[in-house]
């Protein structure tokens, strides 16, 4: 039994960052080894397949000639999921329409939001973590609870306000609501609280002001937390759908998901389904790659913001 | 603190201060002023983009068409069969999808923290779809659900089952939406629960094993109680997300067939932008916020009383 444990422990070594060290030690809520191998493993494989199948289908359909997309469905043929002829024709066809512009808009909006949002959220988190002022707890509660008001719930009245303010059909309309993020403020504050006060006290003795301390001491130390918060801000914008639909009517300013949904609407009237899959692939691959690359930071930041 | 002291220095030091660089002379800003300055953008964002729109909706919803203020919009809303239908559909949808997603996320979290071969791969696959915008996922599932030539019906046909209507069948549209939304969502909630599972000290399980507790006993007496906080967070956050479902409805069903998927966010959007009845849409926003507040409060309350036991 103990040798089996060890072998399994080795398998887990260097595993997911969501893993805590105490899992590797071996005693947790582990089912007996036989059950794990013969019952749980097949269930894990099946659920993996359930999550993976649509992804594989997207990739294969995006990279094959349009005529092949529905070709192997009836009668059902494994070639549905196995690429036979490779082709990037769907991608080149997609570049003729409004889609490249929309992806550019999405990237621009998400990029500016990440930079601006990190500055705004880090400044707020720093004030809430490192400066003593009366009412700090109240301001903290207001900022985090205020940002936790679900954005989509108030998107329609906010759209009316943006109309009054003359901000519709502008990049600012897309960017501004994404700049403040309660979870980002919360995660950064948690991280800042853990930075020893001695560091900033020493800098103060040398005459450094709060901005110098924030940018020279706190931000460099908080790099992992900044990456996690940056991902939160990016995902918020990359996922946005209802809000761009409300505030943008100018096709040149529209973001990726909305343009793709519009192309899909035209698909009913003879629009190329290959382009739908190619567009889906592009809009999916960017966040998936980012998330897989930075999953450790992302998992940590959402875990930290969720549990406390 | 040292900043505050510089503002009331003895006069003897005044000359020396004047000689210092302009950068030094900016320093006497008190701690309080710095905090206000650093917090200003975030606080202004909260007020302008979260609190003001809600106030704006509340005020508009009470505006009487003939001038002044009245409850006319609310009277109309609560006697409108369309609104009552969307309320019923939304509550029914949430009653089904939230327990389902949380049970699946919990089962996945427990399953994928077992030491399984290639365990990391299954976990990554489960949460990869959460990165994809829900609107984009909806577009793909629309093709998958096609009644005539979609792959899901092709599979049913291949194994000898009758093909289904899915999104165009009044009885199947909600289950079909739940499967789609869960493909996107459960991996996300799973991450929180995995983090919670990993925070449970293994000593508890060791002690239980010494006492001869089996797997299920350990699960119900150690895992579930110690997972209460992440579970409560997931329950609340998942409910809020599903209550505000919009993109899949707009892309997949337009509320149909026959109002069977006419959830409240879709209905509100329709009121505001298709029928141009903004006061009614505003009143619906107020109802959405009120219901969310009640749900979150009740769920928090359940968490509190649960903790005392």
PDB file of C-alpha atoms in Angstrom, chain B residues 48-299:
ATOM      1  CA  UNK B  48     -20.641  56.390 -11.772  1.00  0.00           C
ATOM      2  CA  UNK B  49     -20.761  52.893 -13.253  1.00  0.00           C
ATOM      3  CA  UNK B  50     -22.536  50.867 -10.564  1.00  0.00           C
ATOM      4  CA  UNK B  51     -24.501  52.974  -8.098  1.00  0.00           C
ATOM      5  CA  UNK B  52     -25.713  55.871 -10.284  1.00  0.00           C
ATOM      6  CA  UNK B  53     -27.198  53.611 -13.006  1.00  0.00           C
ATOM      7  CA  UNK B  54     -29.141  51.715 -10.385  1.00  0.00           C
ATOM      8  CA  UNK B  55     -30.470  54.975  -8.896  1.00  0.00           C
ATOM      9  CA  UNK B  56     -31.265  56.175 -12.413  1.00  0.00           C
ATOM     10  CA  UNK B  57     -33.271  53.002 -13.121  1.00  0.00           C
ATOM     11  CA  UNK B  58     -35.105  53.299  -9.809  1.00  0.00           C
ATOM     12  CA  UNK B  59     -36.101  56.924 -10.510  1.00  0.00           C
ATOM     13  CA  UNK B  60     -37.188  56.196 -14.099  1.00  0.00           C
ATOM     14  CA  UNK B  61     -39.309  53.277 -12.975  1.00  0.00           C
ATOM     15  CA  UNK B  62     -41.393  55.563 -10.748  1.00  0.00           C
ATOM     16  CA  UNK B  63     -41.873  58.275 -13.353  1.00  0.00           C
ATOM     17  CA  UNK B  64     -45.494  58.573 -14.381  1.00  0.00           C
ATOM     18  CA  UNK B  65     -46.233  58.796 -18.127  1.00  0.00           C
ATOM     19  CA  UNK B  66     -48.434  61.857 -17.336  1.00  0.00           C
ATOM     20  CA  UNK B  67     -45.716  63.568 -15.282  1.00  0.00           C
ATOM     21  CA  UNK B  68     -44.890  63.269 -11.608  1.00  0.00           C
ATOM     22  CA  UNK B  69     -44.250  60.011  -9.855  1.00  0.00           C
ATOM     23  CA  UNK B  70     -46.457  56.964  -9.464  1.00  0.00           C
ATOM     24  CA  UNK B  71     -46.523  53.191  -9.311  1.00  0.00           C
ATOM     25  CA  UNK B  72     -48.142  52.965 -12.746  1.00  0.00           C
ATOM     26  CA  UNK B  73     -45.184  51.168 -14.359  1.00  0.00           C
ATOM     27  CA  UNK B  74     -45.086  48.586 -11.580  1.00  0.00           C
ATOM     28  CA  UNK B  75     -48.858  48.054 -11.745  1.00  0.00           C
ATOM     29  CA  UNK B  76     -48.587  47.450 -15.480  1.00  0.00           C
ATOM     30  CA  UNK B  77     -45.559  45.187 -15.062  1.00  0.00           C
ATOM     31  CA  UNK B  78     -47.019  42.914 -12.400  1.00  0.00           C
ATOM     32  CA  UNK B  79     -50.217  42.403 -14.390  1.00  0.00           C
ATOM     33  CA  UNK B  80     -48.391  41.771 -17.667  1.00  0.00           C
ATOM     34  CA  UNK B  81     -48.517  38.065 -18.630  1.00  0.00           C
ATOM     35  CA  UNK B  82     -45.249  38.454 -20.539  1.00  0.00           C
ATOM     36  CA  UNK B  83     -43.389  39.763 -17.500  1.00  0.00           C
ATOM     37  CA  UNK B  84     -44.889  37.128 -15.211  1.00  0.00           C
ATOM     38  CA  UNK B  85     -43.886  34.465 -17.724  1.00  0.00           C
ATOM     39  CA  UNK B  86     -40.289  35.712 -17.864  1.00  0.00           C
ATOM     40  CA  UNK B  87     -40.181  35.806 -14.052  1.00  0.00           C
ATOM     41  CA  UNK B  88     -41.461  32.223 -13.912  1.00  0.00           C
ATOM     42  CA  UNK B  89     -39.021  31.038 -16.597  1.00  0.00           C
ATOM     43  CA  UNK B  90     -36.087  32.737 -14.866  1.00  0.00           C
ATOM     44  CA  UNK B  91     -36.881  31.257 -11.451  1.00  0.00           C
ATOM     45  CA  UNK B  92     -37.487  27.792 -12.934  1.00  0.00           C
ATOM     46  CA  UNK B  93     -34.239  27.971 -14.935  1.00  0.00           C
ATOM     47  CA  UNK B  94     -32.316  28.962 -11.796  1.00  0.00           C
ATOM     48  CA  UNK B  95     -33.949  26.335  -9.643  1.00  0.00           C
ATOM     49  CA  UNK B  96     -32.685  23.703 -12.093  1.00  0.00           C
ATOM     50  CA  UNK B  97     -29.315  25.047 -13.191  1.00  0.00           C
ATOM     51  CA  UNK B  98     -27.773  26.192  -9.904  1.00  0.00           C
ATOM     52  CA  UNK B  99     -28.035  22.934  -7.904  1.00  0.00           C
ATOM     53  CA  UNK B 100     -27.039  21.029 -11.033  1.00  0.00           C
ATOM     54  CA  UNK B 101     -23.916  23.109 -11.701  1.00  0.00           C
ATOM     55  CA  UNK B 102     -22.822  23.096  -8.072  1.00  0.00           C
ATOM     56  CA  UNK B 103     -23.245  19.335  -7.698  1.00  0.00           C
ATOM     57  CA  UNK B 104     -21.348  18.714 -10.926  1.00  0.00           C
ATOM     58  CA  UNK B 105     -18.600  21.190  -9.952  1.00  0.00           C
ATOM     59  CA  UNK B 106     -18.284  19.534  -6.516  1.00  0.00           C
ATOM     60  CA  UNK B 107     -18.201  16.039  -8.019  1.00  0.00           C
ATOM     61  CA  UNK B 108     -15.567  17.152 -10.541  1.00  0.00           C
ATOM     62  CA  UNK B 109     -13.511  18.865  -7.827  1.00  0.00           C
ATOM     63  CA  UNK B 110     -13.514  15.727  -5.638  1.00  0.00           C
ATOM     64  CA  UNK B 111     -12.891  13.462  -8.641  1.00  0.00           C
ATOM     65  CA  UNK B 112     -10.034  15.536 -10.018  1.00  0.00           C
ATOM     66  CA  UNK B 113      -8.238  15.907  -6.675  1.00  0.00           C
ATOM     67  CA  UNK B 114      -7.961  12.110  -6.485  1.00  0.00           C
ATOM     68  CA  UNK B 115      -4.594  10.814  -7.569  1.00  0.00           C
ATOM     69  CA  UNK B 116      -5.496   9.667 -11.058  1.00  0.00           C
ATOM     70  CA  UNK B 117      -3.183   8.980 -13.997  1.00  0.00           C
ATOM     71  CA  UNK B 118      -2.843  12.179 -16.057  1.00  0.00           C
ATOM     72  CA  UNK B 119      -4.989  13.942 -13.438  1.00  0.00           C
ATOM     73  CA  UNK B 120      -3.745  17.335 -14.520  1.00  0.00           C
ATOM     74  CA  UNK B 121      -4.956  16.805 -18.092  1.00  0.00           C
ATOM     75  CA  UNK B 122      -8.569  16.072 -17.077  1.00  0.00           C
ATOM     76  CA  UNK B 123      -8.581  19.134 -14.857  1.00  0.00           C
ATOM     77  CA  UNK B 124      -7.220  21.398 -17.593  1.00  0.00           C
ATOM     78  CA  UNK B 125      -9.804  20.072 -20.066  1.00  0.00           C
ATOM     79  CA  UNK B 126     -12.609  20.735 -17.584  1.00  0.00           C
ATOM     80  CA  UNK B 127     -11.750  24.392 -17.181  1.00  0.00           C
ATOM     81  CA  UNK B 128     -10.475  25.268 -20.657  1.00  0.00           C
ATOM     82  CA  UNK B 129     -14.034  26.130 -21.873  1.00  0.00           C
ATOM     83  CA  UNK B 130     -14.415  28.717 -19.088  1.00  0.00           C
ATOM     84  CA  UNK B 131     -11.935  30.947 -20.936  1.00  0.00           C
ATOM     85  CA  UNK B 132     -14.144  31.158 -24.027  1.00  0.00           C
ATOM     86  CA  UNK B 133     -16.656  34.025 -24.117  1.00  0.00           C
ATOM     87  CA  UNK B 134     -20.120  32.607 -23.468  1.00  0.00           C
ATOM     88  CA  UNK B 135     -21.438  34.289 -26.618  1.00  0.00           C
ATOM     89  CA  UNK B 136     -18.834  32.443 -28.668  1.00  0.00           C
ATOM     90  CA  UNK B 137     -19.677  29.113 -27.011  1.00  0.00           C
ATOM     91  CA  UNK B 138     -23.337  29.738 -27.706  1.00  0.00           C
ATOM     92  CA  UNK B 139     -22.572  30.189 -31.413  1.00  0.00           C
ATOM     93  CA  UNK B 140     -20.873  26.780 -31.553  1.00  0.00           C
ATOM     94  CA  UNK B 141     -23.627  25.048 -29.588  1.00  0.00           C
ATOM     95  CA  UNK B 142     -26.167  26.513 -31.937  1.00  0.00           C
ATOM     96  CA  UNK B 143     -24.572  24.549 -34.770  1.00  0.00           C
ATOM     97  CA  UNK B 144     -24.266  21.466 -32.506  1.00  0.00           C
ATOM     98  CA  UNK B 145     -27.988  21.584 -31.664  1.00  0.00           C
ATOM     99  CA  UNK B 146     -29.164  21.947 -35.272  1.00  0.00           C
ATOM    100  CA  UNK B 147     -32.171  19.629 -35.562  1.00  0.00           C
ATOM    101  CA  UNK B 148     -31.566  18.519 -39.154  1.00  0.00           C
ATOM    102  CA  UNK B 149     -27.823  18.230 -39.639  1.00  0.00           C
ATOM    103  CA  UNK B 150     -26.311  18.923 -36.191  1.00  0.00           C
ATOM    104  CA  UNK B 151     -23.735  16.520 -34.726  1.00  0.00           C
ATOM    105  CA  UNK B 152     -25.728  15.741 -31.545  1.00  0.00           C
ATOM    106  CA  UNK B 153     -28.671  14.434 -33.529  1.00  0.00           C
ATOM    107  CA  UNK B 154     -26.213  12.609 -35.782  1.00  0.00           C
ATOM    108  CA  UNK B 155     -24.893  10.782 -32.715  1.00  0.00           C
ATOM    109  CA  UNK B 156     -28.434   9.976 -31.533  1.00  0.00           C
ATOM    110  CA  UNK B 157     -29.248   8.643 -34.966  1.00  0.00           C
ATOM    111  CA  UNK B 158     -26.079   6.556 -35.100  1.00  0.00           C
ATOM    112  CA  UNK B 159     -26.924   4.794 -31.837  1.00  0.00           C
ATOM    113  CA  UNK B 160     -30.512   4.236 -32.947  1.00  0.00           C
ATOM    114  CA  UNK B 161     -32.291   6.908 -30.901  1.00  0.00           C
ATOM    115  CA  UNK B 162     -34.901   9.313 -32.276  1.00  0.00           C
ATOM    116  CA  UNK B 163     -33.602  12.774 -33.150  1.00  0.00           C
ATOM    117  CA  UNK B 164     -34.616  15.700 -30.927  1.00  0.00           C
ATOM    118  CA  UNK B 165     -35.689  19.297 -31.459  1.00  0.00           C
ATOM    119  CA  UNK B 166     -33.493  20.727 -28.646  1.00  0.00           C
ATOM    120  CA  UNK B 167     -33.731  24.515 -28.973  1.00  0.00           C
ATOM    121  CA  UNK B 168     -36.929  24.468 -31.035  1.00  0.00           C
ATOM    122  CA  UNK B 169     -38.734  22.114 -28.631  1.00  0.00           C
ATOM    123  CA  UNK B 170     -40.597  23.932 -25.877  1.00  0.00           C
ATOM    124  CA  UNK B 171     -39.873  21.186 -23.351  1.00  0.00           C
ATOM    125  CA  UNK B 172     -36.212  20.725 -24.285  1.00  0.00           C
ATOM    126  CA  UNK B 173     -35.006  24.294 -24.638  1.00  0.00           C
ATOM    127  CA  UNK B 174     -34.225  24.841 -20.929  1.00  0.00           C
ATOM    128  CA  UNK B 175     -32.364  21.519 -20.473  1.00  0.00           C
ATOM    129  CA  UNK B 176     -30.450  22.241 -23.702  1.00  0.00           C
ATOM    130  CA  UNK B 177     -29.429  25.677 -22.387  1.00  0.00           C
ATOM    131  CA  UNK B 178     -28.385  24.114 -19.070  1.00  0.00           C
ATOM    132  CA  UNK B 179     -26.071  21.621 -20.804  1.00  0.00           C
ATOM    133  CA  UNK B 180     -24.513  24.405 -22.890  1.00  0.00           C
ATOM    134  CA  UNK B 181     -24.087  26.801 -19.949  1.00  0.00           C
ATOM    135  CA  UNK B 182     -22.626  24.017 -17.823  1.00  0.00           C
ATOM    136  CA  UNK B 183     -20.070  23.086 -20.453  1.00  0.00           C
ATOM    137  CA  UNK B 184     -18.886  26.707 -20.174  1.00  0.00           C
ATOM    138  CA  UNK B 185     -19.331  27.245 -16.448  1.00  0.00           C
ATOM    139  CA  UNK B 186     -18.735  24.262 -14.185  1.00  0.00           C
ATOM    140  CA  UNK B 187     -14.966  24.203 -14.701  1.00  0.00           C
ATOM    141  CA  UNK B 188     -14.777  27.721 -13.296  1.00  0.00           C
ATOM    142  CA  UNK B 189     -16.663  26.854 -10.104  1.00  0.00           C
ATOM    143  CA  UNK B 190     -14.639  23.647  -9.853  1.00  0.00           C
ATOM    144  CA  UNK B 191     -11.448  25.700  -9.437  1.00  0.00           C
ATOM    145  CA  UNK B 192     -12.784  27.416  -6.303  1.00  0.00           C
ATOM    146  CA  UNK B 193     -13.826  24.072  -4.828  1.00  0.00           C
ATOM    147  CA  UNK B 194     -10.468  22.448  -5.651  1.00  0.00           C
ATOM    148  CA  UNK B 195      -8.727  25.337  -3.893  1.00  0.00           C
ATOM    149  CA  UNK B 196     -11.040  24.768  -0.906  1.00  0.00           C
ATOM    150  CA  UNK B 197     -10.393  21.021  -0.888  1.00  0.00           C
ATOM    151  CA  UNK B 198      -6.658  21.611  -0.913  1.00  0.00           C
ATOM    152  CA  UNK B 199      -6.966  23.927   2.088  1.00  0.00           C
ATOM    153  CA  UNK B 200      -8.331  21.109   4.268  1.00  0.00           C
ATOM    154  CA  UNK B 201      -5.429  19.913   6.428  1.00  0.00           C
ATOM    155  CA  UNK B 202      -4.663  16.248   5.779  1.00  0.00           C
ATOM    156  CA  UNK B 203      -4.401  15.712   9.568  1.00  0.00           C
ATOM    157  CA  UNK B 204      -8.211  15.652   9.745  1.00  0.00           C
ATOM    158  CA  UNK B 205      -8.346  12.774   7.293  1.00  0.00           C
ATOM    159  CA  UNK B 206      -5.522  10.967   9.093  1.00  0.00           C
ATOM    160  CA  UNK B 207      -7.406  11.244  12.388  1.00  0.00           C
ATOM    161  CA  UNK B 208     -10.607  10.010  10.749  1.00  0.00           C
ATOM    162  CA  UNK B 209      -8.768   7.075   9.180  1.00  0.00           C
ATOM    163  CA  UNK B 210      -7.375   6.113  12.597  1.00  0.00           C
ATOM    164  CA  UNK B 211     -10.946   6.174  13.936  1.00  0.00           C
ATOM    165  CA  UNK B 212     -11.904   3.783  11.148  1.00  0.00           C
ATOM    166  CA  UNK B 213     -14.027   6.229   9.172  1.00  0.00           C
ATOM    167  CA  UNK B 214     -14.699   5.192   5.594  1.00  0.00           C
ATOM    168  CA  UNK B 215     -14.627   7.385   2.486  1.00  0.00           C
ATOM    169  CA  UNK B 216     -18.246   8.552   2.678  1.00  0.00           C
ATOM    170  CA  UNK B 217     -18.028   9.278   6.415  1.00  0.00           C
ATOM    171  CA  UNK B 218     -14.893  11.372   5.831  1.00  0.00           C
ATOM    172  CA  UNK B 219     -16.632  13.149   2.965  1.00  0.00           C
ATOM    173  CA  UNK B 220     -19.763  14.087   4.953  1.00  0.00           C
ATOM    174  CA  UNK B 221     -18.087  14.813   8.307  1.00  0.00           C
ATOM    175  CA  UNK B 222     -14.849  16.468   7.222  1.00  0.00           C
ATOM    176  CA  UNK B 223     -14.912  17.558   3.586  1.00  0.00           C
ATOM    177  CA  UNK B 224     -18.389  19.075   3.341  1.00  0.00           C
ATOM    178  CA  UNK B 225     -18.314  21.063   6.624  1.00  0.00           C
ATOM    179  CA  UNK B 226     -14.831  22.428   5.915  1.00  0.00           C
ATOM    180  CA  UNK B 227     -15.805  23.285   2.357  1.00  0.00           C
ATOM    181  CA  UNK B 228     -18.728  25.422   3.512  1.00  0.00           C
ATOM    182  CA  UNK B 229     -17.150  28.810   2.778  1.00  0.00           C
ATOM    183  CA  UNK B 230     -16.056  28.110  -0.818  1.00  0.00           C
ATOM    184  CA  UNK B 231     -19.327  26.285  -1.414  1.00  0.00           C
ATOM    185  CA  UNK B 232     -21.315  29.287  -0.201  1.00  0.00           C
ATOM    186  CA  UNK B 233     -19.278  31.634  -2.385  1.00  0.00           C
ATOM    187  CA  UNK B 234     -19.787  29.405  -5.435  1.00  0.00           C
ATOM    188  CA  UNK B 235     -23.507  29.117  -4.702  1.00  0.00           C
ATOM    189  CA  UNK B 236     -23.952  32.889  -4.529  1.00  0.00           C
ATOM    190  CA  UNK B 237     -21.724  33.763  -7.485  1.00  0.00           C
ATOM    191  CA  UNK B 238     -23.189  31.009  -9.665  1.00  0.00           C
ATOM    192  CA  UNK B 239     -26.745  32.106  -8.869  1.00  0.00           C
ATOM    193  CA  UNK B 240     -25.959  35.712  -9.777  1.00  0.00           C
ATOM    194  CA  UNK B 241     -24.342  34.694 -13.081  1.00  0.00           C
ATOM    195  CA  UNK B 242     -27.187  32.392 -14.096  1.00  0.00           C
ATOM    196  CA  UNK B 243     -29.851  34.859 -13.027  1.00  0.00           C
ATOM    197  CA  UNK B 244     -28.370  37.323 -15.528  1.00  0.00           C
ATOM    198  CA  UNK B 245     -28.170  34.878 -18.464  1.00  0.00           C
ATOM    199  CA  UNK B 246     -28.475  36.888 -21.659  1.00  0.00           C
ATOM    200  CA  UNK B 247     -26.067  36.066 -24.519  1.00  0.00           C
ATOM    201  CA  UNK B 248     -27.141  32.403 -25.024  1.00  0.00           C
ATOM    202  CA  UNK B 249     -30.789  33.472 -25.162  1.00  0.00           C
ATOM    203  CA  UNK B 250     -30.148  36.260 -27.636  1.00  0.00           C
ATOM    204  CA  UNK B 251     -27.994  34.027 -29.845  1.00  0.00           C
ATOM    205  CA  UNK B 252     -29.803  30.688 -29.508  1.00  0.00           C
ATOM    206  CA  UNK B 253     -33.515  31.142 -28.862  1.00  0.00           C
ATOM    207  CA  UNK B 254     -34.674  34.784 -28.755  1.00  0.00           C
ATOM    208  CA  UNK B 255     -36.751  33.724 -25.763  1.00  0.00           C
ATOM    209  CA  UNK B 256     -38.581  31.028 -27.655  1.00  0.00           C
ATOM    210  CA  UNK B 257     -40.083  28.738 -28.558  1.00  0.00           C
ATOM    211  CA  UNK B 258     -43.316  30.275 -27.376  1.00  0.00           C
ATOM    212  CA  UNK B 259     -41.692  32.165 -24.472  1.00  0.00           C
ATOM    213  CA  UNK B 260     -40.219  28.977 -22.971  1.00  0.00           C
ATOM    214  CA  UNK B 261     -36.759  30.557 -22.586  1.00  0.00           C
ATOM    215  CA  UNK B 262     -37.834  34.198 -22.158  1.00  0.00           C
ATOM    216  CA  UNK B 263     -35.566  34.897 -19.157  1.00  0.00           C
ATOM    217  CA  UNK B 264     -35.782  38.250 -17.414  1.00  0.00           C
ATOM    218  CA  UNK B 265     -32.590  39.777 -18.857  1.00  0.00           C
ATOM    219  CA  UNK B 266     -33.773  39.017 -22.390  1.00  0.00           C
ATOM    220  CA  UNK B 267     -37.216  40.389 -21.629  1.00  0.00           C
ATOM    221  CA  UNK B 268     -35.675  43.570 -20.170  1.00  0.00           C
ATOM    222  CA  UNK B 269     -33.423  44.021 -23.206  1.00  0.00           C
ATOM    223  CA  UNK B 270     -36.430  43.573 -25.499  1.00  0.00           C
ATOM    224  CA  UNK B 271     -38.464  46.151 -23.560  1.00  0.00           C
ATOM    225  CA  UNK B 272     -35.654  48.699 -23.741  1.00  0.00           C
ATOM    226  CA  UNK B 273     -34.425  48.247 -27.308  1.00  0.00           C
ATOM    227  CA  UNK B 274     -37.121  46.542 -29.346  1.00  0.00           C
ATOM    228  CA  UNK B 275     -40.274  48.034 -27.824  1.00  0.00           C
ATOM    229  CA  UNK B 276     -38.576  51.231 -26.647  1.00  0.00           C
ATOM    230  CA  UNK B 277     -40.343  51.121 -23.285  1.00  0.00           C
ATOM    231  CA  UNK B 278     -37.467  52.313 -21.139  1.00  0.00           C
ATOM    232  CA  UNK B 279     -39.463  52.939 -17.916  1.00  0.00           C
ATOM    233  CA  UNK B 280     -40.700  49.341 -18.015  1.00  0.00           C
ATOM    234  CA  UNK B 281     -37.148  48.073 -18.631  1.00  0.00           C
ATOM    235  CA  UNK B 282     -35.972  50.212 -15.689  1.00  0.00           C
ATOM    236  CA  UNK B 283     -38.652  48.726 -13.446  1.00  0.00           C
ATOM    237  CA  UNK B 284     -37.521  45.252 -14.484  1.00  0.00           C
ATOM    238  CA  UNK B 285     -33.914  46.182 -13.621  1.00  0.00           C
ATOM    239  CA  UNK B 286     -35.146  47.203 -10.154  1.00  0.00           C
ATOM    240  CA  UNK B 287     -36.919  43.842  -9.790  1.00  0.00           C
ATOM    241  CA  UNK B 288     -33.768  41.986 -10.921  1.00  0.00           C
ATOM    242  CA  UNK B 289     -31.650  43.836  -8.353  1.00  0.00           C
ATOM    243  CA  UNK B 290     -34.234  43.263  -5.612  1.00  0.00           C
ATOM    244  CA  UNK B 291     -34.451  39.518  -6.298  1.00  0.00           C
ATOM    245  CA  UNK B 292     -30.661  39.209  -6.408  1.00  0.00           C
ATOM    246  CA  UNK B 293     -30.413  41.063  -3.095  1.00  0.00           C
ATOM    247  CA  UNK B 294     -32.960  38.719  -1.498  1.00  0.00           C
ATOM    248  CA  UNK B 295     -31.241  35.591  -2.863  1.00  0.00           C
ATOM    249  CA  UNK B 296     -27.787  36.709  -1.726  1.00  0.00           C
ATOM    250  CA  UNK B 297     -29.089  37.700   1.717  1.00  0.00           C
ATOM    251  CA  UNK B 298     -30.880  34.375   2.206  1.00  0.00           C
ATOM    252  CA  UNK B 299     -27.837  32.433   1.041  1.00  0.00           C
TER     253      UNK B 299
END
